Short mmCIF file of C-alpha atoms in Angstrom, two decimals:
data_model
loop_
_atom_site.label_atom_id
_atom_site.label_comp_id
_atom_site.label_asym_id
_atom_site.label_seq_id
_atom_site.Cartn_x
_atom_site.Cartn_y
_atom_site.Cartn_z
CA UNK A 26 -0.04 63.75 29.93
CA UNK A 27 2.57 63.71 32.68
CA UNK A 28 1.34 64.52 36.17
CA UNK A 29 4.70 66.01 37.20
CA UNK A 30 4.50 69.55 38.57
CA UNK A 31 0.69 69.53 38.34
CA UNK A 32 -0.32 69.03 41.97
CA UNK A 33 -1.81 72.25 43.32
CA UNK A 34 -1.15 73.23 46.93
CA UNK A 35 -3.80 72.29 49.48
CA UNK A 36 -4.44 76.00 50.02
CA UNK A 37 -5.81 76.46 46.49
CA UNK A 38 -9.30 77.93 46.53
CA UNK A 39 -10.19 76.70 43.05
CA UNK A 40 -8.95 74.18 40.53
CA UNK A 41 -7.94 75.66 37.17
CA UNK A 42 -8.88 73.95 33.93
CA UNK A 43 -6.18 72.02 32.10
CA UNK A 44 -5.29 73.67 28.80
CA UNK A 45 -3.68 72.31 25.65
CA UNK A 46 -2.57 74.49 22.76
CA UNK A 47 -4.33 73.42 19.59
CA UNK A 48 -4.56 76.06 16.88
CA UNK A 49 -7.17 75.17 14.23
CA UNK A 50 -5.47 73.73 11.15
CA UNK A 51 -7.43 76.11 8.92
CA UNK A 52 -5.78 79.08 10.60
CA UNK A 53 -2.32 77.67 9.90
CA UNK A 54 -3.23 77.01 6.26
CA UNK A 55 -4.48 80.58 5.99
CA UNK A 56 -1.20 81.88 7.41
CA UNK A 57 0.82 79.98 4.82
CA UNK A 58 -1.47 81.15 2.02
CA UNK A 59 -1.14 84.78 3.07
CA UNK A 60 2.64 84.48 3.26
CA UNK A 61 2.84 82.93 -0.19
CA UNK A 62 0.59 85.61 -1.66
CA UNK A 63 2.33 88.51 0.03
CA UNK A 64 4.87 90.72 -1.68
CA UNK A 65 7.81 92.62 -0.29
CA UNK A 66 8.40 96.19 -1.37
CA UNK A 67 11.44 97.22 -3.38
CA UNK A 68 14.75 97.76 -1.66
CA UNK A 69 15.50 101.30 -0.57
CA UNK A 70 18.52 103.11 0.80
CA UNK A 71 17.10 102.64 4.30
CA UNK A 72 16.21 98.96 3.92
CA UNK A 73 19.65 98.17 2.49
CA UNK A 74 21.64 99.31 5.54
CA UNK A 75 23.18 96.20 7.11
CA UNK A 76 23.57 98.19 10.32
CA UNK A 77 19.75 98.18 10.60
CA UNK A 78 19.92 101.79 11.77
CA UNK A 79 16.62 102.44 9.98
CA UNK A 80 14.98 99.12 10.81
CA UNK A 81 14.99 95.67 9.26
CA UNK A 82 16.52 95.03 5.86
CA UNK A 83 14.80 93.81 2.73
CA UNK A 84 17.14 90.81 2.67
CA UNK A 85 16.24 89.83 6.24
CA UNK A 86 12.51 90.04 5.54
CA UNK A 87 12.82 88.01 2.34
CA UNK A 88 14.73 85.29 4.15
CA UNK A 89 12.34 85.31 7.11
CA UNK A 90 9.34 85.05 4.80
CA UNK A 91 10.73 81.94 3.09
CA UNK A 92 11.49 80.27 6.40
CA UNK A 93 8.09 81.19 7.80
CA UNK A 94 6.32 79.58 4.84
CA UNK A 95 8.01 76.30 5.80
CA UNK A 96 7.75 76.81 9.55
CA UNK A 97 6.25 73.82 11.39
CA UNK A 98 3.91 75.18 14.06
CA UNK A 99 2.89 71.67 15.09
CA UNK A 100 6.38 71.07 16.50
CA UNK A 101 6.06 74.26 18.53
CA UNK A 102 2.72 73.09 19.89
CA UNK A 103 4.12 69.70 20.82
CA UNK A 104 6.99 71.28 22.75
CA UNK A 105 4.83 73.86 24.50
CA UNK A 106 2.31 71.23 25.49
CA UNK A 107 4.97 69.44 27.52
CA UNK A 108 4.57 72.25 30.06
CA UNK A 109 1.60 72.15 32.44
CA UNK A 110 -0.87 74.76 31.18
CA UNK A 111 -4.14 75.99 32.56
CA UNK A 112 -6.92 78.49 32.31
CA UNK A 113 -8.73 80.07 35.22
CA UNK A 114 -11.67 82.44 35.10
CA UNK A 115 -11.10 85.58 37.17
CA UNK A 116 -14.12 87.78 37.82
CA UNK A 117 -13.14 91.44 37.87
CA UNK A 118 -15.35 94.54 37.76
CA UNK A 119 -18.26 92.70 36.20
CA UNK A 120 -16.20 90.84 33.61
CA UNK A 121 -14.93 87.27 33.57
CA UNK A 122 -11.37 86.97 32.29
CA UNK A 123 -10.11 83.55 31.24
CA UNK A 124 -6.44 83.75 32.14
CA UNK A 125 -4.05 81.34 30.48
CA UNK A 126 -0.92 80.38 32.37
CA UNK A 127 1.94 77.92 32.49
CA UNK A 128 2.86 76.53 35.88
CA UNK A 129 5.26 74.31 37.73
CA UNK A 130 3.59 73.42 41.02
CA UNK A 131 5.88 72.18 43.75
CA UNK A 132 5.09 69.44 46.24
CA UNK A 133 7.54 70.91 48.73
CA UNK A 134 5.60 72.13 51.81
CA UNK A 135 7.38 75.48 52.08
CA UNK A 136 7.72 76.24 48.36
CA UNK A 137 7.65 79.96 47.56
CA UNK A 138 5.14 81.15 44.95
CA UNK A 139 6.69 83.12 42.10
CA UNK A 140 4.84 84.90 39.30
CA UNK A 141 6.86 85.71 36.15
CA UNK A 142 5.47 88.60 34.09
CA UNK A 143 6.28 89.14 30.43
CA UNK A 144 6.02 92.38 28.49
CA UNK A 145 5.61 93.46 24.86
CA UNK A 146 6.28 92.07 22.29
CA UNK A 147 6.83 89.12 24.56
CA UNK A 148 4.55 86.43 25.87
CA UNK A 149 4.73 83.40 28.13
CA UNK A 150 7.29 82.11 25.61
CA UNK A 151 9.90 84.33 27.27
CA UNK A 152 10.02 82.00 30.26
CA UNK A 153 9.86 78.51 28.73
CA UNK A 154 13.66 78.13 28.85
CA UNK A 155 13.60 79.02 32.55
CA UNK A 156 10.81 76.52 33.19
CA UNK A 157 12.75 73.87 31.30
CA UNK A 158 15.82 74.46 33.47
CA UNK A 159 13.73 74.22 36.64
CA UNK A 160 11.94 71.00 35.71
CA UNK A 161 15.26 69.43 34.77
CA UNK A 162 17.07 70.65 37.86
CA UNK A 163 14.39 69.74 40.41
CA UNK A 164 11.84 67.03 41.06
CA UNK A 165 8.32 68.13 42.03
CA UNK A 166 9.17 67.23 45.62
CA UNK A 167 12.33 69.37 45.62
CA UNK A 168 11.27 72.38 43.53
CA UNK A 169 11.66 75.39 45.87
CA UNK A 170 8.98 77.43 44.08
CA UNK A 171 5.50 77.35 42.67
CA UNK A 172 6.16 79.07 39.33
CA UNK A 173 3.26 80.80 37.59
CA UNK A 174 3.68 82.31 34.10
CA UNK A 175 0.44 84.01 33.03
CA UNK A 176 -0.49 85.48 29.67
CA UNK A 177 -1.64 89.05 30.12
CA UNK A 178 -5.27 89.81 29.28
CA UNK A 179 -5.23 90.33 25.52
CA UNK A 180 -2.14 88.18 24.96
CA UNK A 181 -2.05 84.70 23.42
CA UNK A 182 -4.76 82.51 24.97
CA UNK A 183 -6.05 84.86 27.67
CA UNK A 184 -9.27 86.83 27.26
CA UNK A 185 -9.01 90.23 25.63
CA UNK A 186 -9.73 93.42 27.58
CA UNK A 187 -13.30 94.74 27.33
CA UNK A 188 -14.20 96.88 24.32
CA UNK A 189 -16.53 99.21 26.21
CA UNK A 190 -14.20 100.59 28.89
CA UNK A 191 -10.61 101.56 29.50
CA UNK A 192 -8.22 98.86 30.69
CA UNK A 193 -4.76 99.49 32.13
CA UNK A 194 -1.84 97.92 33.96
CA UNK A 195 -3.57 98.55 37.30
CA UNK A 196 -6.32 96.22 36.09
CA UNK A 197 -3.80 93.60 35.01
CA UNK A 198 -2.15 93.70 38.44
CA UNK A 199 -5.47 93.31 40.23
CA UNK A 200 -6.43 90.33 38.06
CA UNK A 201 -3.07 88.63 38.52
CA UNK A 202 -3.13 89.16 42.27
CA UNK A 203 -6.54 87.50 42.37
CA UNK A 204 -5.20 84.65 40.24
CA UNK A 205 -2.46 84.05 42.80
CA UNK A 206 -4.98 84.15 45.64
CA UNK A 207 -7.23 81.63 43.91
CA UNK A 208 -4.25 79.33 43.35
CA UNK A 209 -3.67 79.31 47.10
CA UNK A 210 -0.94 81.89 47.52
CA UNK A 211 -2.69 84.50 49.67
CA UNK A 212 0.01 84.12 52.34
CA UNK A 213 2.54 85.64 50.00
CA UNK A 214 4.38 85.44 46.69
CA UNK A 215 7.24 87.09 44.79
CA UNK A 216 6.59 89.04 41.58
CA UNK A 217 9.13 89.24 38.77
CA UNK A 218 8.88 91.38 35.66
CA UNK A 219 10.73 92.95 32.78
CA UNK A 220 9.50 95.48 30.21
CA UNK A 221 5.80 96.15 30.88
CA UNK A 222 5.89 93.26 33.32
CA UNK A 223 8.11 95.38 35.54
CA UNK A 224 5.30 97.92 35.76
CA UNK A 225 2.79 95.30 36.88
CA UNK A 226 5.30 93.77 39.32
CA UNK A 227 5.84 97.24 40.78
CA UNK A 228 2.09 97.78 41.20
CA UNK A 229 1.74 94.39 42.88
CA UNK A 230 4.58 95.09 45.32
CA UNK A 231 3.22 98.54 46.17
CA UNK A 232 -0.51 97.89 46.38
CA UNK A 233 -1.11 94.26 47.29
CA UNK A 234 0.01 92.79 50.62
CA UNK A 235 0.20 89.31 49.10
CA UNK A 236 3.18 90.42 46.97
CA UNK A 237 6.01 90.25 49.49
CA UNK A 238 8.83 91.27 47.14
CA UNK A 239 9.58 92.17 43.53
CA UNK A 240 12.47 91.35 41.24
CA UNK A 241 12.84 93.49 38.12
CA UNK A 242 15.05 93.56 35.07
CA UNK A 243 13.77 96.78 33.52
CA UNK A 244 13.50 100.32 34.86
CA UNK A 245 12.17 102.94 32.48
CA UNK A 246 12.63 106.30 34.16
CA UNK A 247 13.95 109.81 33.70
CA UNK A 248 17.07 111.16 35.37
CA UNK A 249 16.26 111.81 39.04
CA UNK A 250 18.39 114.93 38.70
CA UNK A 251 20.11 114.75 42.05
CA UNK A 252 22.85 112.20 41.40
CA UNK A 253 26.49 113.05 40.78
CA UNK A 254 27.52 111.50 37.47
CA UNK A 255 30.92 110.78 39.00
CA UNK A 256 29.19 107.83 40.67
CA UNK A 257 28.54 106.17 37.31
CA UNK A 258 30.86 103.38 36.23
CA UNK A 259 32.21 103.25 32.69
CA UNK A 260 29.80 100.41 31.98
CA UNK A 261 26.87 102.43 33.28
CA UNK A 262 27.87 105.45 31.21
CA UNK A 263 28.01 103.34 28.06
CA UNK A 264 24.64 101.77 28.80
CA UNK A 265 23.10 105.14 29.59
CA UNK A 266 24.27 106.46 26.25
CA UNK A 267 22.48 103.51 24.67
CA UNK A 268 19.33 104.37 26.61
CA UNK A 269 19.47 107.96 25.34
CA UNK A 270 20.06 106.86 21.75
CA UNK A 271 17.13 104.48 21.98
CA UNK A 272 14.84 107.24 23.22
CA UNK A 273 15.94 109.48 20.35
CA UNK A 274 15.95 106.95 17.53
CA UNK A 275 14.24 103.74 18.64
CA UNK A 276 11.15 104.78 20.53
CA UNK A 277 8.89 105.69 17.62
CA UNK A 278 6.97 102.43 17.92
CA UNK A 279 5.94 103.38 21.47
CA UNK A 280 4.54 106.71 20.34
CA UNK A 281 2.53 104.96 17.62
CA UNK A 282 1.18 102.42 20.11
CA UNK A 283 0.31 105.19 22.55
CA UNK A 284 -1.40 107.58 20.16
CA UNK A 285 -2.80 105.40 17.36
CA UNK A 286 -3.25 101.90 18.78
CA UNK A 287 -6.41 101.38 16.74
CA UNK A 288 -4.72 102.20 13.45
CA UNK A 289 -1.61 100.10 13.99
CA UNK A 290 -3.69 97.29 15.50
CA UNK A 291 -6.01 97.07 12.52
CA UNK A 292 -3.21 97.50 9.99
CA UNK A 293 -1.01 94.70 11.33
CA UNK A 294 -3.98 92.35 11.60
CA UNK A 295 -4.26 92.36 7.81
CA UNK A 296 -0.87 90.87 6.99
CA UNK A 297 1.42 88.39 8.74
CA UNK A 298 4.39 89.88 6.90
CA UNK A 299 3.56 93.32 8.28
CA UNK A 300 3.36 91.83 11.76
CA UNK A 301 6.70 90.09 11.30
CA UNK A 302 8.29 93.35 10.20
CA UNK A 303 6.97 95.32 13.16
CA UNK A 304 7.53 92.71 15.88
CA UNK A 305 10.54 90.90 14.45
CA UNK A 306 12.49 94.14 14.34
CA UNK A 307 12.17 94.48 18.13
CA UNK A 308 13.72 91.06 18.74
CA UNK A 309 16.66 92.08 16.56
CA UNK A 310 17.10 95.59 17.94
CA UNK A 311 16.55 94.94 21.63
CA UNK A 312 18.77 91.90 22.14
CA UNK A 313 22.49 91.64 22.76
CA UNK A 314 22.93 89.06 19.99
CA UNK A 315 20.41 88.32 17.25
CA UNK A 316 18.16 85.48 18.42
CA UNK A 317 17.67 82.45 16.16
CA UNK A 318 15.15 83.19 13.42
CA UNK A 319 13.02 80.24 14.53
CA UNK A 320 12.70 81.89 17.94
CA UNK A 321 11.41 85.08 16.36
CA UNK A 322 9.04 83.17 14.09
CA UNK A 323 7.65 81.26 17.06
CA UNK A 324 6.77 84.49 18.86
CA UNK A 325 5.31 86.17 15.78
CA UNK A 326 3.37 83.00 14.89
CA UNK A 327 1.86 82.98 18.37
CA UNK A 328 0.74 86.59 17.95
CA UNK A 329 -0.69 85.93 14.48
CA UNK A 330 -2.39 82.61 15.19
CA UNK A 331 -4.05 83.94 18.35
CA UNK A 332 -4.93 87.22 16.57
CA UNK A 333 -3.78 89.16 19.57
CA UNK A 334 -1.54 91.99 18.38
CA UNK A 335 -4.24 94.67 18.56
CA UNK A 336 -5.11 93.65 22.12
CA UNK A 337 -1.50 93.64 23.36
CA UNK A 338 -0.60 97.30 22.98
CA UNK A 339 -3.15 98.91 25.32
CA UNK A 340 -0.54 99.54 28.07
CA UNK A 341 1.14 102.10 25.84
CA UNK A 342 -1.86 104.41 26.10
CA UNK A 343 -0.69 105.06 29.66
CA UNK A 344 2.46 106.71 28.36
CA UNK A 345 1.10 110.24 28.81
CA UNK A 346 -1.33 109.76 31.70
CA UNK A 347 -0.21 106.99 34.02
CA UNK A 348 1.23 107.70 37.45
CA UNK A 349 2.74 104.21 37.48
CA UNK A 350 6.35 105.15 36.81
CA UNK A 351 9.51 103.89 38.44
CA UNK A 352 10.43 107.39 39.56
CA UNK A 353 7.07 108.23 41.13
CA UNK A 354 7.15 108.42 44.96
CA UNK A 355 3.70 106.83 44.97
CA UNK A 356 5.17 103.70 43.40
CA UNK A 357 8.35 103.44 45.44
CA UNK A 358 8.69 99.78 46.45
CA UNK A 359 9.14 99.66 50.22
CA UNK A 360 9.22 95.87 50.26
CA UNK A 361 12.42 94.10 49.21
CA UNK A 362 13.27 94.82 45.58
CA UNK A 363 15.79 92.93 43.48
CA UNK A 364 17.26 94.04 40.20
CA UNK A 365 19.18 92.30 37.42
CA UNK A 366 21.06 94.70 35.15
CA UNK A 367 21.74 93.67 31.56
CA UNK A 368 23.93 96.04 29.51
CA UNK A 369 22.06 95.93 26.18
CA UNK A 370 18.62 96.61 27.60
CA UNK A 371 17.23 100.01 26.67
CA UNK A 372 16.18 100.36 30.32
CA UNK A 373 19.69 99.91 31.73
CA UNK A 374 19.89 103.10 33.75
CA UNK A 375 22.56 103.50 36.46
CA UNK A 376 22.20 101.67 39.74
CA UNK A 377 22.01 104.99 41.57
CA UNK A 378 18.83 105.78 39.64
CA UNK A 379 17.31 102.39 40.39
CA UNK A 380 18.04 102.83 44.09
CA UNK A 381 15.67 105.82 44.14
CA UNK A 382 12.74 103.62 43.06
CA UNK A 383 12.66 101.01 45.81
CA UNK A 384 14.22 99.21 48.74
CA UNK A 385 17.03 97.64 46.73
CA UNK A 386 17.93 94.44 48.57
CA UNK A 387 19.61 92.69 45.63
CA UNK A 388 21.46 93.99 42.59
CA UNK A 389 23.54 92.12 40.06
CA UNK A 390 25.23 93.54 37.00
CA UNK A 391 25.89 91.33 33.98
CA UNK A 392 28.29 91.82 31.12
CA UNK A 393 25.96 90.41 28.48
CA UNK A 394 22.27 90.24 27.76
CA UNK A 395 19.57 92.57 26.49
CA UNK A 396 15.89 93.34 26.88
CA UNK A 397 14.57 89.77 26.83
CA UNK A 398 16.70 88.57 29.72
CA UNK A 399 14.92 85.29 30.46
CA UNK A 400 14.97 84.40 26.77
CA UNK A 401 18.54 85.51 26.05
CA UNK A 402 20.27 84.49 29.27
CA UNK A 403 17.91 82.08 31.05
CA UNK A 404 20.53 80.62 33.40
CA UNK A 405 21.84 84.00 34.52
CA UNK A 406 18.29 85.26 34.90
CA UNK A 407 17.20 82.27 36.95
CA UNK A 408 20.29 82.35 39.14
CA UNK A 409 19.53 85.97 39.98
CA UNK A 410 15.91 85.27 40.85
CA UNK A 411 16.87 82.28 42.99
CA UNK A 412 19.57 84.24 44.82
CA UNK A 413 17.19 87.13 45.43
CA UNK A 414 14.51 84.83 46.83
CA UNK A 415 17.05 83.02 49.01
CA UNK A 416 17.99 86.32 50.61
CA UNK A 417 14.38 87.06 51.54
CA UNK A 418 14.15 84.13 53.97
CA UNK A 419 10.47 83.65 53.15
CA UNK A 420 10.44 79.85 53.45
#
């Protein structure tokens, strides 16, 4: 095991445990057996539309099934285990949460801590390309940041939320803030998030003094109602039309997660092919260009092999009750806020809307990229984050 990027800062309060991904072989054999035994329903009018306007096609699922049967998870493990990984127990409200995270620790004295927060149906996998760029670009002595990529409670190798009480994004934020404190970053860090991660990053920047700034690449909100549409660029108008179409035709999954998380959670735990259909569709529909099939299979394999799908969708229950919304005055970010705008993201609302949600100190519009920005456009994403941090003058 390489020791590069593994030296914690002297301010760390506790030492996390080293972690290596090692899925039991029996679980992988079971996955292959289930895939081989599974059947795919007959083609329908809806599942034959190459436009995928009604969801994935029969042909795509048949092809994905065959490739998944021959998918080599061991190669994925080997690659992921080249990144420093850890677990740390965080005690919160009477419960101990074992939080899994990837990290690149810098040996530079004034390195800035940065926490990267995934969403759904993402995972820490969203940021491995970014980490790979950083460890290639910098030595441990020159890396300008301590980069922490945690798995949310209930995702991948982190502990699941409790079964006897409600658990929400506010709880996730509190746990992650404590994680950063225990790692030695109580003097300040920057939070970055997309999708649901943008919600947690917003909470951190609003409620916790340790979070000095937030960079987002997602902003789910309703029309503020007081902005002249003449201010919108042609690009913004096109993206906003996409946002509206998504809300009309693509948001059904969210309603299911919000209202029947138990049913969908139990149902998708019975079949890897069902999970692939439900999750794989999102990687196809929410990206600018279709990602490589192996990339989708890696993410769905992680969900299946860690048996985590049912414990990943709890944030959607906040859809009808949570006050944590980008447009809420209570969650206006007064600290510096950065934003990266990608045209094919279903949260690509106009800049004028985003400006109503925080102290916008950095904004960059891109001409390509979708919902999974760090996965789709890792270099553009990283450049934005680095430029935003440079403008903060925190070092």
